[in-house]
């Protein structure tokens, strides 16, 4: 939650639809609707794998290098690869003044994203190597960490690194007492609760779960179900964009 000051805008209005009262959000979405999502892989020619992911106005670029020889060498592990992650918000990504140097929040998010990716990458296949994952937030409009982990997972797959499953993420918030999926920045600023979630859907595992604010037990259960459904949709989009790329590669190879 952003902790915004000033007069709070109207973020939820109630409308009568088909005889029922429905919560409509400030941007016209219903509570369980995602923002428009766009994904692309192979966007950087100099990286081994890359992806661009957009959740509405949030735009994140991810690049993967490796597996490659670990530097410095003393960091190499004899039985598996080391995954190194850097989540960073570009100074031009937000309206607020931001230092180019990594902030404490960025260091923390780099760590939790690395831990989520370690659960799916088959690091044991690449001993004594390093896999570097860079996530650059180009434009911030809420949900940057979940868009970043979705982009990082796609970039790893684009690099051809063996994985148990893809990882997809989305944030659920509580705004004006209503649980909403995929909160944007203005909702995040005034939310009573913000809960980023990332899952490996095919493994049935939750790999990232953070909660800022307070939810009741029932609200938490509902929020997890909302996140699960949103992540399933994002997961399908991830698979479609990868399938599309490899179909194109196969067709080009057959020419």
Short mmCIF file of C-alpha atoms in Angstrom, two decimals:
data_model
loop_
_atom_site.label_atom_id
_atom_site.label_comp_id
_atom_site.label_asym_id
_atom_site.label_seq_id
_atom_site.Cartn_x
_atom_site.Cartn_y
_atom_site.Cartn_z
CA UNK A 1 0.00 0.00 0.00
CA UNK A 2 1.35 3.34 -1.03
CA UNK A 3 0.14 5.36 1.96
CA UNK A 4 -1.17 8.26 -0.16
CA UNK A 5 -2.16 11.51 1.45
CA UNK A 6 -4.86 14.00 0.45
CA UNK A 7 -8.52 13.52 -0.35
CA UNK A 8 -9.36 9.99 -1.27
CA UNK A 9 -10.92 9.56 -4.73
CA UNK A 10 -13.98 7.37 -5.29
CA UNK A 11 -12.52 4.00 -6.23
CA UNK A 12 -15.65 1.82 -6.05
CA UNK A 13 -19.18 2.61 -7.19
CA UNK A 14 -22.16 0.32 -6.99
CA UNK A 15 -24.32 -0.32 -10.05
CA UNK A 16 -27.47 -2.33 -10.62
CA UNK A 17 -26.81 -5.04 -13.22
CA UNK A 18 -29.23 -7.86 -14.00
CA UNK A 19 -31.05 -7.17 -10.76
CA UNK A 20 -27.90 -7.34 -8.65
CA UNK A 21 -25.67 -4.71 -7.10
CA UNK A 22 -22.22 -4.93 -8.62
CA UNK A 23 -19.00 -3.18 -7.52
CA UNK A 24 -17.45 -1.25 -10.39
CA UNK A 25 -13.89 0.06 -10.05
CA UNK A 26 -12.59 3.50 -10.94
CA UNK A 27 -11.33 2.24 -14.32
CA UNK A 28 -14.55 0.41 -15.16
CA UNK A 29 -13.35 -3.07 -14.25
CA UNK A 30 -15.36 -5.46 -12.12
CA UNK A 31 -13.81 -6.76 -8.91
CA UNK A 32 -12.52 -10.00 -10.43
CA UNK A 33 -11.20 -8.53 -13.68
CA UNK A 34 -7.56 -8.29 -14.70
CA UNK A 35 -6.19 -5.30 -16.54
CA UNK A 36 -5.33 -5.81 -20.22
CA UNK A 37 -2.21 -8.01 -20.25
CA UNK A 38 0.40 -8.14 -23.00
CA UNK A 39 3.43 -10.42 -23.17
CA UNK A 40 6.29 -10.81 -25.60
CA UNK A 41 9.43 -12.97 -25.49
CA UNK A 42 12.78 -12.67 -27.23
CA UNK A 43 12.70 -8.88 -27.14
CA UNK A 44 16.45 -8.43 -26.47
CA UNK A 45 18.99 -9.78 -28.97
CA UNK A 46 21.94 -9.67 -26.56
CA UNK A 47 20.33 -11.70 -23.75
CA UNK A 48 19.98 -15.49 -23.67
CA UNK A 49 16.30 -15.01 -22.85
CA UNK A 50 14.07 -12.01 -22.44
CA UNK A 51 10.46 -10.96 -21.99
CA UNK A 52 8.35 -7.85 -21.84
CA UNK A 53 5.20 -8.02 -19.70
CA UNK A 54 2.52 -5.38 -19.33
CA UNK A 55 -0.26 -5.39 -16.74
CA UNK A 56 -2.26 -2.34 -17.79
CA UNK A 57 0.07 0.63 -17.34
CA UNK A 58 2.76 -1.42 -15.60
CA UNK A 59 5.56 -2.45 -17.92
CA UNK A 60 8.46 -4.75 -16.93
CA UNK A 61 11.38 -5.97 -19.01
CA UNK A 62 13.25 -9.12 -17.93
CA UNK A 63 16.55 -10.46 -19.26
CA UNK A 64 18.31 -13.74 -18.46
CA UNK A 65 21.99 -14.58 -18.94
CA UNK A 66 23.28 -18.09 -18.43
CA UNK A 67 23.85 -20.67 -17.25
CA UNK A 68 27.39 -19.35 -17.43
CA UNK A 69 30.59 -19.54 -15.42
CA UNK A 70 30.05 -17.99 -12.00
CA UNK A 71 32.00 -14.86 -11.13
CA UNK A 72 33.51 -14.53 -8.62
CA UNK A 73 34.30 -18.24 -8.71
CA UNK A 74 34.07 -18.75 -4.95
CA UNK A 75 30.30 -18.15 -5.27
CA UNK A 76 29.88 -21.24 -7.44
CA UNK A 77 28.17 -24.25 -5.88
CA UNK A 78 29.39 -27.79 -6.67
CA UNK A 79 25.93 -29.31 -6.97
CA UNK A 80 23.76 -26.64 -8.61
CA UNK A 81 23.57 -23.29 -10.34
CA UNK A 82 23.36 -20.05 -8.41
CA UNK A 83 20.44 -17.83 -9.38
CA UNK A 84 21.07 -14.12 -9.01
CA UNK A 85 18.17 -11.70 -9.36
CA UNK A 86 18.00 -7.96 -9.63
CA UNK A 87 14.64 -6.21 -9.47
CA UNK A 88 14.99 -2.52 -10.23
CA UNK A 89 12.65 0.36 -10.90
CA UNK A 90 14.00 2.74 -13.52
CA UNK A 91 14.17 6.36 -12.32
CA UNK A 92 11.70 7.29 -15.09
CA UNK A 93 9.23 4.53 -14.15
CA UNK A 94 7.40 6.56 -11.53
CA UNK A 95 6.26 10.14 -11.02
CA UNK A 96 8.11 10.23 -7.70
CA UNK A 97 11.78 11.10 -7.56
CA UNK A 98 13.79 7.90 -7.37
CA UNK A 99 17.47 7.29 -6.98
CA UNK A 100 19.07 5.06 -9.65
CA UNK A 101 20.80 3.11 -6.85
CA UNK A 102 19.01 0.00 -5.50
CA UNK A 103 16.67 0.82 -2.63
CA UNK A 104 16.03 -1.39 0.38
CA UNK A 105 12.65 -2.38 -1.12
CA UNK A 106 14.30 -3.41 -4.39
CA UNK A 107 16.89 -5.51 -2.58
CA UNK A 108 14.13 -7.26 -0.60
CA UNK A 109 12.02 -7.91 -3.70
CA UNK A 110 15.07 -9.23 -5.57
CA UNK A 111 15.49 -11.77 -2.76
CA UNK A 112 11.86 -12.96 -2.64
CA UNK A 113 11.68 -13.24 -6.43
CA UNK A 114 14.93 -15.25 -6.45
CA UNK A 115 13.51 -17.63 -3.84
CA UNK A 116 10.36 -18.11 -5.93
CA UNK A 117 12.36 -18.88 -9.08
CA UNK A 118 14.70 -21.28 -7.25
CA UNK A 119 11.66 -23.45 -6.56
CA UNK A 120 11.05 -24.11 -10.26
CA UNK A 121 14.43 -23.91 -12.03
CA UNK A 122 16.26 -27.25 -12.28
CA UNK A 123 19.47 -25.75 -10.91
CA UNK A 124 20.94 -29.20 -10.26
CA UNK A 125 21.41 -29.60 -14.03
CA UNK A 126 23.88 -26.71 -14.12
CA UNK A 127 26.43 -27.15 -11.28
CA UNK A 128 29.14 -24.51 -10.78
CA UNK A 129 27.32 -21.97 -12.95
CA UNK A 130 25.32 -18.80 -12.44
CA UNK A 131 22.01 -17.72 -13.93
CA UNK A 132 21.51 -13.96 -13.85
CA UNK A 133 17.98 -12.54 -13.98
CA UNK A 134 17.49 -8.80 -14.42
CA UNK A 135 14.04 -7.22 -14.07
CA UNK A 136 13.67 -3.58 -14.97
CA UNK A 137 10.39 -1.80 -14.23
CA UNK A 138 10.01 0.61 -17.14
CA UNK A 139 6.68 2.01 -16.03
CA UNK A 140 4.95 1.60 -12.69
CA UNK A 141 1.19 1.46 -12.24
CA UNK A 142 0.87 -1.07 -9.42
CA UNK A 143 1.66 -4.77 -9.26
CA UNK A 144 5.28 -4.36 -10.35
CA UNK A 145 6.67 -7.29 -8.34
CA UNK A 146 4.08 -9.73 -9.70
CA UNK A 147 4.54 -8.51 -13.27
CA UNK A 148 8.31 -8.82 -12.72
CA UNK A 149 8.12 -12.43 -11.58
CA UNK A 150 5.85 -13.29 -14.51
CA UNK A 151 8.35 -11.65 -16.89
CA UNK A 152 11.35 -13.34 -15.24
CA UNK A 153 9.74 -16.75 -15.55
CA UNK A 154 9.05 -16.16 -19.24
CA UNK A 155 12.61 -14.94 -19.84
CA UNK A 156 14.01 -18.10 -18.19
CA UNK A 157 11.84 -20.24 -20.44
CA UNK A 158 12.88 -18.16 -23.45
CA UNK A 159 16.52 -18.86 -22.53
CA UNK A 160 15.78 -22.58 -22.72
CA UNK A 161 16.53 -23.18 -19.03
CA UNK A 162 14.87 -26.31 -17.72
CA UNK A 163 12.05 -25.56 -15.28
CA UNK A 164 9.50 -27.59 -13.39
CA UNK A 165 6.81 -25.02 -14.17
CA UNK A 166 6.29 -21.40 -15.09
CA UNK A 167 5.60 -18.86 -12.35
CA UNK A 168 2.85 -16.26 -12.66
CA UNK A 169 1.87 -13.56 -10.21
CA UNK A 170 -0.89 -11.07 -9.47
CA UNK A 171 -1.87 -8.83 -6.58
CA UNK A 172 -5.24 -8.83 -4.82
CA UNK A 173 -6.33 -5.80 -2.83
CA UNK A 174 -9.11 -4.72 -0.53
CA UNK A 175 -10.48 -1.38 -1.69
CA UNK A 176 -13.41 0.32 0.05
CA UNK A 177 -14.20 -3.01 1.67
CA UNK A 178 -14.26 -4.91 -1.65
CA UNK A 179 -11.70 -7.55 -2.67
CA UNK A 180 -10.37 -6.70 -6.12
CA UNK A 181 -8.02 -8.48 -8.50
CA UNK A 182 -4.88 -6.95 -10.03
CA UNK A 183 -4.86 -3.61 -8.24
CA UNK A 184 -3.35 -0.64 -10.00
CA UNK A 185 -1.37 2.14 -8.38
CA UNK A 186 -4.22 4.40 -7.28
CA UNK A 187 -6.05 1.43 -5.74
CA UNK A 188 -2.80 0.37 -4.07
CA UNK A 189 -2.33 3.84 -2.62
CA UNK A 190 -5.69 3.78 -0.85
CA UNK A 191 -6.20 0.04 -0.28
CA UNK A 192 -6.98 -1.40 3.14
CA UNK A 193 -4.91 -4.44 2.15
CA UNK A 194 -2.58 -5.48 -0.65
CA UNK A 195 -1.61 -9.12 -1.20
CA UNK A 196 0.84 -10.02 -4.00
CA UNK A 197 0.74 -13.74 -4.83
CA UNK A 198 2.81 -15.87 -7.21
CA UNK A 199 2.15 -19.51 -8.01
CA UNK A 200 3.45 -22.38 -10.08
CA UNK A 201 -0.02 -23.48 -11.23
CA UNK A 202 0.88 -26.87 -12.64
CA UNK A 203 2.75 -27.79 -9.45
CA UNK A 204 -0.05 -26.39 -7.30
CA UNK A 205 2.46 -24.39 -5.25
CA UNK A 206 2.32 -20.88 -3.85
CA UNK A 207 5.82 -19.41 -4.29
CA UNK A 208 5.28 -15.85 -3.10
CA UNK A 209 2.72 -14.51 -0.65
CA UNK A 210 2.95 -11.14 1.03
CA UNK A 211 0.23 -9.24 2.85
CA UNK A 212 0.26 -5.57 3.68
CA UNK A 213 -2.75 -4.52 5.75
CA UNK A 214 -5.38 -6.68 7.39
CA UNK A 215 -7.79 -9.30 6.04
CA UNK A 216 -10.17 -11.49 8.01
CA UNK A 217 -9.81 -15.26 7.65
CA UNK A 218 -12.74 -15.42 5.23
CA UNK A 219 -11.41 -12.49 3.22
CA UNK A 220 -8.00 -14.15 3.02
CA UNK A 221 -9.55 -17.36 1.67
CA UNK A 222 -11.57 -15.38 -0.90
CA UNK A 223 -8.51 -13.33 -1.87
CA UNK A 224 -6.44 -16.47 -2.47
CA UNK A 225 -9.18 -17.90 -4.68
CA UNK A 226 -9.36 -14.61 -6.59
CA UNK A 227 -5.57 -14.67 -7.05
CA UNK A 228 -5.62 -18.31 -8.14
CA UNK A 229 -8.16 -17.62 -10.89
CA UNK A 230 -6.24 -14.56 -12.08
CA UNK A 231 -2.98 -16.49 -12.12
CA UNK A 232 -4.55 -19.29 -14.16
CA UNK A 233 -5.48 -16.73 -16.82
CA UNK A 234 -1.96 -15.21 -16.80
CA UNK A 235 -0.44 -18.71 -16.91
CA UNK A 236 -2.41 -19.50 -20.08
CA UNK A 237 -1.15 -16.29 -21.67
CA UNK A 238 2.44 -17.24 -20.76
CA UNK A 239 2.09 -20.63 -22.40
CA UNK A 240 0.46 -19.12 -25.49
CA UNK A 241 3.25 -16.59 -26.03
CA UNK A 242 5.92 -19.30 -25.65
CA UNK A 243 4.05 -21.68 -27.92
CA UNK A 244 3.72 -18.95 -30.54
CA UNK A 245 7.46 -18.25 -30.46
CA UNK A 246 8.47 -21.89 -30.81
CA UNK A 247 6.00 -22.47 -33.62
CA UNK A 248 7.61 -19.53 -35.44
CA UNK A 249 11.11 -20.92 -34.77
CA UNK A 250 10.06 -24.36 -36.03
CA UNK A 251 8.53 -22.91 -39.17
CA UNK A 252 11.62 -20.81 -39.86
CA UNK A 253 13.84 -23.89 -39.33
CA UNK A 254 11.75 -25.89 -41.78
CA UNK A 255 12.04 -23.35 -44.58
#
